[in-house]
XYZ file of C-alpha atoms in Angstrom:
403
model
C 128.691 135.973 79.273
C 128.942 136.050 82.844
C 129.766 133.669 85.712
C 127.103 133.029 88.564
C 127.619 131.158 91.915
C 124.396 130.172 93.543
C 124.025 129.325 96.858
C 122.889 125.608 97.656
C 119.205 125.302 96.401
C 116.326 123.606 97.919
C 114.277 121.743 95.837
C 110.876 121.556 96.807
C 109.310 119.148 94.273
C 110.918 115.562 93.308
C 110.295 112.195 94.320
C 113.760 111.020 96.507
C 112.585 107.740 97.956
C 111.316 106.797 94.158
C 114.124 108.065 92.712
C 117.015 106.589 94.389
C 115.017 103.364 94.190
C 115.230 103.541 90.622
C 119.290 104.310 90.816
C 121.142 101.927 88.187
C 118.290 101.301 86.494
C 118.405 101.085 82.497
C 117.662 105.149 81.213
C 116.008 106.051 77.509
C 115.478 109.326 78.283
C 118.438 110.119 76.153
C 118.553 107.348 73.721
C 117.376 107.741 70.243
C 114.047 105.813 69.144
C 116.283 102.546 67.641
C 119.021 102.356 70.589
C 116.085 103.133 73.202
C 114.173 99.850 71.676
C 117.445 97.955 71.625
C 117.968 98.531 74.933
C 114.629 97.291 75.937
C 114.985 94.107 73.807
C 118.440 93.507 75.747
C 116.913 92.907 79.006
C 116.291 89.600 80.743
C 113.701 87.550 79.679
C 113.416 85.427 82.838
C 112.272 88.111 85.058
C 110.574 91.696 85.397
C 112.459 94.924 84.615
C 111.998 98.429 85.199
C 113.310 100.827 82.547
C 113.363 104.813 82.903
C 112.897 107.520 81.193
C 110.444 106.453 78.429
C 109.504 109.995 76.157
C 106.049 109.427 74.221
C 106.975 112.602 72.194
C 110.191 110.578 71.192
C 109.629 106.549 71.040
C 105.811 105.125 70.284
C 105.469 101.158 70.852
C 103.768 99.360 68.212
C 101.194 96.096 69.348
C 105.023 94.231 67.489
C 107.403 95.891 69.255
C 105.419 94.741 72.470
C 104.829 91.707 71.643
C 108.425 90.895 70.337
C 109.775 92.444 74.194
C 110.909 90.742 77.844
C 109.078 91.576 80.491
C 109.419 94.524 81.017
C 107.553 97.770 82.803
C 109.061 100.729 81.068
C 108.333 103.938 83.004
C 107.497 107.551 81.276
C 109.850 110.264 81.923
C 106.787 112.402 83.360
C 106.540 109.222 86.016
C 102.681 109.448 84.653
C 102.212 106.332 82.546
C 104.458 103.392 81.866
C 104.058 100.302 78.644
C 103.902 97.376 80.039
C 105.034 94.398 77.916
C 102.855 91.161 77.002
C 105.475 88.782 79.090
C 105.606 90.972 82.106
C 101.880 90.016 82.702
C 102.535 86.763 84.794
C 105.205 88.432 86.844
C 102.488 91.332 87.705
C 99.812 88.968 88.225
C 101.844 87.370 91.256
C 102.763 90.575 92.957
C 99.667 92.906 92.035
C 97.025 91.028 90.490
C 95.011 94.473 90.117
C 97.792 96.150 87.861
C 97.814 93.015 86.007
C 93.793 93.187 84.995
C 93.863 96.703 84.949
C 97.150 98.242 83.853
C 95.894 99.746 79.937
C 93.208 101.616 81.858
C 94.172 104.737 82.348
C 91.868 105.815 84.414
C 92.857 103.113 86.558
C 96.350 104.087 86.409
C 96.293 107.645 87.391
C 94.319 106.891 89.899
C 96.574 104.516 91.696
C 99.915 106.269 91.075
C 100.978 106.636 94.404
C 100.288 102.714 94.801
C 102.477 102.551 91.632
C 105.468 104.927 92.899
C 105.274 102.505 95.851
C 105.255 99.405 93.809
C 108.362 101.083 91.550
C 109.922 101.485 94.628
C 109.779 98.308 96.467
C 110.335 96.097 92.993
C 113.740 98.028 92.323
C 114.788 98.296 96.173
C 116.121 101.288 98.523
C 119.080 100.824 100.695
C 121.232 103.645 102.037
C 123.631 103.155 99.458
C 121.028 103.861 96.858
C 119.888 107.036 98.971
C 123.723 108.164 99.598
C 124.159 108.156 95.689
C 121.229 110.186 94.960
C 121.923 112.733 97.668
C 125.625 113.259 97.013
C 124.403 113.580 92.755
C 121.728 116.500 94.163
C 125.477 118.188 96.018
C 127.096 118.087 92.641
C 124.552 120.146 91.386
C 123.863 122.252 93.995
C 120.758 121.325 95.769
C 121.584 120.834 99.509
C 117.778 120.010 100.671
C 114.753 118.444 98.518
C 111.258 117.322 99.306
C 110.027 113.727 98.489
C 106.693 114.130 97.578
C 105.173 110.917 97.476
C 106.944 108.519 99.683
C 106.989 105.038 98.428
C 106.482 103.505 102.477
C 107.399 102.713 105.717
C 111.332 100.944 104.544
C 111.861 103.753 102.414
C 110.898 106.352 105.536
C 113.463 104.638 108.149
C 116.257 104.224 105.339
C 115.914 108.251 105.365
C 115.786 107.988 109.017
C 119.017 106.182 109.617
C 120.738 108.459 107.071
C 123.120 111.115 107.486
C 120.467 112.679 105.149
C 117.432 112.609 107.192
C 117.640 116.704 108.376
C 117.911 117.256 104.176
C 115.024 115.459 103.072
C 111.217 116.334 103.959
C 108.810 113.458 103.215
C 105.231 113.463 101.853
C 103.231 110.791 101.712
C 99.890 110.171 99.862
C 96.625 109.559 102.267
C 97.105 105.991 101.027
C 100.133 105.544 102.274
C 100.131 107.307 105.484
C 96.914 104.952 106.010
C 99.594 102.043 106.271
C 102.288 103.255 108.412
C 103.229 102.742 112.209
C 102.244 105.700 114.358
C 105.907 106.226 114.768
C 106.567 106.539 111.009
C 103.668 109.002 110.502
C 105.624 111.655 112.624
C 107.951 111.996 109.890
C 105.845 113.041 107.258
C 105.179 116.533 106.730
C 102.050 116.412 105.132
C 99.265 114.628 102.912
C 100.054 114.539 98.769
C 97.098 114.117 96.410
C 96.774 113.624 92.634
C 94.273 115.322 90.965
C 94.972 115.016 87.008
C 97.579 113.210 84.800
C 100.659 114.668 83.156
C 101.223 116.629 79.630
C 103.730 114.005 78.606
C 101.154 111.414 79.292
C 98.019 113.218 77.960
C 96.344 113.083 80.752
C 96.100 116.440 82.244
C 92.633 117.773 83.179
C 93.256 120.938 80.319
C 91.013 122.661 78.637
C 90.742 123.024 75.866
C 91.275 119.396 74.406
C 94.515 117.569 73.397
C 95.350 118.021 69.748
C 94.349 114.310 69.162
C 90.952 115.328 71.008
C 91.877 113.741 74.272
C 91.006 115.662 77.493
C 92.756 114.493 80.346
C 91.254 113.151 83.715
C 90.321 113.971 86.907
C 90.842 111.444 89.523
C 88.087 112.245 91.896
C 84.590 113.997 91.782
C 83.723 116.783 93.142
C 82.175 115.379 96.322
C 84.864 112.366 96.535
C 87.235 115.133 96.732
C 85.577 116.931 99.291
C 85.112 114.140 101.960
C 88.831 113.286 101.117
C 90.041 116.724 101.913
C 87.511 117.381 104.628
C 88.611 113.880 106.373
C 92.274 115.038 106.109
C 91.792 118.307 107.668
C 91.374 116.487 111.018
C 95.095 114.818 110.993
C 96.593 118.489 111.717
C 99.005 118.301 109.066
C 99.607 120.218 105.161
C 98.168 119.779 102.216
C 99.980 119.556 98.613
C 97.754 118.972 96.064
C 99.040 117.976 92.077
C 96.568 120.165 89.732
C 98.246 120.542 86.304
C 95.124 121.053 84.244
C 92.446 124.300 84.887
C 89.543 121.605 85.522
C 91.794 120.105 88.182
C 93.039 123.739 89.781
C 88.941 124.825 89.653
C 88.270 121.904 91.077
C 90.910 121.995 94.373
C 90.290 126.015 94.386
C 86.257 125.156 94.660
C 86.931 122.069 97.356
C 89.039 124.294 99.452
C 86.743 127.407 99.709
C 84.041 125.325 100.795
C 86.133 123.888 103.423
C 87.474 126.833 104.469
C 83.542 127.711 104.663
C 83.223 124.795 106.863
C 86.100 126.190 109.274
C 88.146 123.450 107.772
C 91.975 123.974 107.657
C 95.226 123.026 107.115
C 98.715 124.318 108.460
C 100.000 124.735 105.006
C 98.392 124.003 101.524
C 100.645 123.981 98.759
C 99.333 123.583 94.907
C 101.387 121.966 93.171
C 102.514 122.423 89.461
C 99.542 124.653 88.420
C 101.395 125.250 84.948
C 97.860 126.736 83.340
C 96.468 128.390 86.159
C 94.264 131.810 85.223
C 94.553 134.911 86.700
C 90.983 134.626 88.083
C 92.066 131.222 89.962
C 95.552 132.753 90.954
C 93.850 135.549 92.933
C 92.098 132.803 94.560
C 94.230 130.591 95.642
C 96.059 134.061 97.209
C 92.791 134.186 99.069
C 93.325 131.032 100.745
C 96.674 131.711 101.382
C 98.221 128.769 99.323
C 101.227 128.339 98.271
C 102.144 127.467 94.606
C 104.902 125.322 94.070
C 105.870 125.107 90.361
C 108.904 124.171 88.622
C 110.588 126.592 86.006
C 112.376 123.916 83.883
C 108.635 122.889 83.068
C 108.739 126.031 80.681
C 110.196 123.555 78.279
C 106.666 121.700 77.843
C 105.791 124.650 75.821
C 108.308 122.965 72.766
C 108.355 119.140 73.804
C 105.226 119.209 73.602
C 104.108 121.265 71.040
C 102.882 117.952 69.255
C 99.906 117.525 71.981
C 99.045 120.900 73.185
C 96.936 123.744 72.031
C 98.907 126.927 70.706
C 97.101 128.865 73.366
C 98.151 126.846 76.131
C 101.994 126.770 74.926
C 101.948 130.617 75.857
C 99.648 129.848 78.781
C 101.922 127.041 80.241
C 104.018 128.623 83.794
C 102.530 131.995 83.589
C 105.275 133.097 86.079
C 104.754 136.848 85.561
C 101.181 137.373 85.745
C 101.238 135.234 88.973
C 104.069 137.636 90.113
C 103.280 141.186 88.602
C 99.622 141.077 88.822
C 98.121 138.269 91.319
C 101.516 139.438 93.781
C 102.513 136.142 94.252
C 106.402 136.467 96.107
C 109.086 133.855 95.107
C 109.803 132.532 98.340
C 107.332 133.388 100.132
C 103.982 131.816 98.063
C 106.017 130.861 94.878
C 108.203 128.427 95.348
C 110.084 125.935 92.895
C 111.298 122.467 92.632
C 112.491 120.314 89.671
C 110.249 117.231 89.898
C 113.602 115.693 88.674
C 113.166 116.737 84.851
C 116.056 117.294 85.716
C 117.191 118.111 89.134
C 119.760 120.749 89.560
C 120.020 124.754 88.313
C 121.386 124.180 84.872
C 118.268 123.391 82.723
C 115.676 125.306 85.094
C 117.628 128.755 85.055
C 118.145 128.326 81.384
C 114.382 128.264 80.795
C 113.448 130.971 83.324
C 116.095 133.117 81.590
C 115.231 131.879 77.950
C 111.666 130.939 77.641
C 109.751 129.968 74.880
C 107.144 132.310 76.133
C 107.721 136.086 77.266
C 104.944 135.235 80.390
C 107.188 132.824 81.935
C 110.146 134.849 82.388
C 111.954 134.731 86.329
C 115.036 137.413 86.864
C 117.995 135.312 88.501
C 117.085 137.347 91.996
C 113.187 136.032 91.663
C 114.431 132.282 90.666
C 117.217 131.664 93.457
C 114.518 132.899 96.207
C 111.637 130.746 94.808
C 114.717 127.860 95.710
C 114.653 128.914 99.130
C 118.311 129.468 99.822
C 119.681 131.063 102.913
C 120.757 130.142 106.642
C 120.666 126.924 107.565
C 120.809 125.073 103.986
C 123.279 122.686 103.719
C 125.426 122.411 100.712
C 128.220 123.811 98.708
C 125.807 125.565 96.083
C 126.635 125.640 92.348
C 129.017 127.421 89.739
C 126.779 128.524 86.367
C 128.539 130.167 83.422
C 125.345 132.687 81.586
C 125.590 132.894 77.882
C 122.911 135.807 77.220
C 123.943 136.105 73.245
C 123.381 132.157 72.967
C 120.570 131.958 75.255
C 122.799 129.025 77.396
C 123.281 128.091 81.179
C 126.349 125.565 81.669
C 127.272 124.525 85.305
C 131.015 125.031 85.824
C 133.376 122.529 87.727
C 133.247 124.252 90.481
C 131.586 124.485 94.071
C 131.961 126.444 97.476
C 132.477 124.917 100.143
């Protein structure tokens, strides 16, 4: 057992604006199946409610228990998918008629889930106390800078602004919400987010092979849809971070890009996001392009939660962190970064995974995962206090910071 100070962390993958939105907000992540539907029923009945946190490997909804609810939108932990109860339907109607006709198509869904982050956001609210909350809970556990990576629009952009916060927070924004804002607005955002598949915890990941219940995920776009999106993008001068979970959806972003970059098409930065069952073949060429992968390390957990929905092979495939490093020659820090995507933020649960995988392939040394966090001058932050257990396989964050 050994104690390890880290320095303060950037995270490069969550979802600030969204999150702090959803501050206060009723939480299931933690509740057991009985509590977590007690909860629900609990809520007012004469108005809509957002509820976190929502597990499908832990609580199904019955047609009853929907029917029996309040209005309610209950979110899922992955932020991919969401139940939405029979009485929240008038409520929806009136602000988003479209979610309303169209919200138990999936398809639909995922394809709008920027539109949806946005519509979280704005129904729960952000205010700079809401930000100031979040941002001082990232300093407790030692991230000092983070990356919102799909703002949820223009209010949630100048609350940022005004902030003491606005030199620790980089903002993306999706094309169809950079589409909306004032000129002066789009200066702040660093670059251009696009979804390309679902979520494992929503089963709707572009994997192959299939789902265990025979399901095989989505992609959002076709191949030429994507192409004119990217291609029209290129033009606005700014990065590119692209969410491709699945191998159809990483073929399919590696494909659009090498044409483009055929084309004489480019971007300042492209960044692919997630990538948990990316192939060697694909790794060496995204290296080609010279984009980055940003991936989170406390996703190595997927390969037990969700067991229940994923092929064996792809539990060992999931975050192949050392073939990316030891053979493709990927650098943490350089073209391997990592961010939480808040599940959860902080070092605790990440380093305990990289450390203690499931999987031998998905292994990080503590030297390989603080530099994929991108510490060093100019990082704000006190940085966090972990006590290593190697004979119990445990990380626990001490009571402790540095100034």
């Amino acid at each position: 057992m050994y104690r390890l100070d880290l320095p303060s962390l950037h995270d490069h993958h969550s979802h600030v604006s969204l999150y702090a939105a959803l501050g206060g907000l009723p939480d299931v992540s933690a509740l057991p199946p009985e509590e977590a539907l007690a909860c629900l029923a609990a809520q007012p009945r004469d108005r809509l409610s957002l509820v976190k946190g929502w597990r499908s490997d832990r609580l199904s909804f019955s047609d009853e228990d929907i029917e029996g609810l309040p209005p309610l939108i209950v979110i899922n932990f992955s932020l991919h998918g969401f139940v939405m109860t029979k009485a929240a339907i008038p409520h929806v109607e009136a602000a988003w008629p479209e979610l309303a006709r169209n919200y138990r198509d999936v398809q639909w869904t995922e394809g709008r889930l920027p539109e949806l982050f946005e519509f979280y956001g704005v129904s729960a609210g952000l205010d700079a106390a809401k930000l100031d909350a979040f941002m001082r809970g990232l300093g407790d556990l030692g991230i000092g800078s983070v990356e919102d990576m799909a703002s949820i629009g223009e209010v949630a952009l100048a609350v940022i602004a005004a902030s003491p916060w606005r030199d620790r927070v980089t903002s993306w924004a999706s094309p169809s919400c950079y589409a909306k804002l004032p000129a002066g607005a789009r200066k702040q955002v660093e670059g251009f987010k696009l979804f390309l598949d679902g979520s494992i915890g929503a089963r709707s990941a572009a994997i192959e092979p299939a789902f265990l219940d025979g399901g095989e995920g989505r992609l959002l776009y076709d191949d030429a849809g994507l192409e004119e999106l990217v291609s029209g993008l290129a033009a606005e001068g700014k990065a590119l971070a692209v969410h491709a979970i699945g191998q159809r959806a990483i073929r399919q972003i590696l494909d659009v890009l090498e044409r483009c970059s055929a084309n004489s098409l480019s971007f300042p930065g492209i960044r692919l996001e997630h990538v948990q069952f990316i192939g060697q073949e694909e790794a060496f060429r995204a290296r080609n392009l010279g984009a980055c992968l940003s991936m989170q390390p406390n996703f190595n957990s997927d390969s037990v939660d969700y067991a229940d929905r994923l092929p064996r092979r792809l539990l060992a495939a999931n975050n192949p962190f050392r073939m990316l490093i030891d053979k493709a020659g990927f650098m943490p820090g350089r073209d391997l970064i990592f961010g939480s995507d808040g599940m959860p933020h902080g070092a605790e649960y990440a380093l305990a995974w990289s450390l203690f995988p499931a999987c031998d392939g998905q292994k990080l040394s503590v030297e390989e995962f603080i530099a994929g966090y991108s510490p060093g001058e100019g990082r704000p932050g006190a940085g966090a206090c972990l006590e290593v257990d190697e004979e119990n396989h445990r990380v626990r964050q001490l009571r402790c910071s540095r100034a």
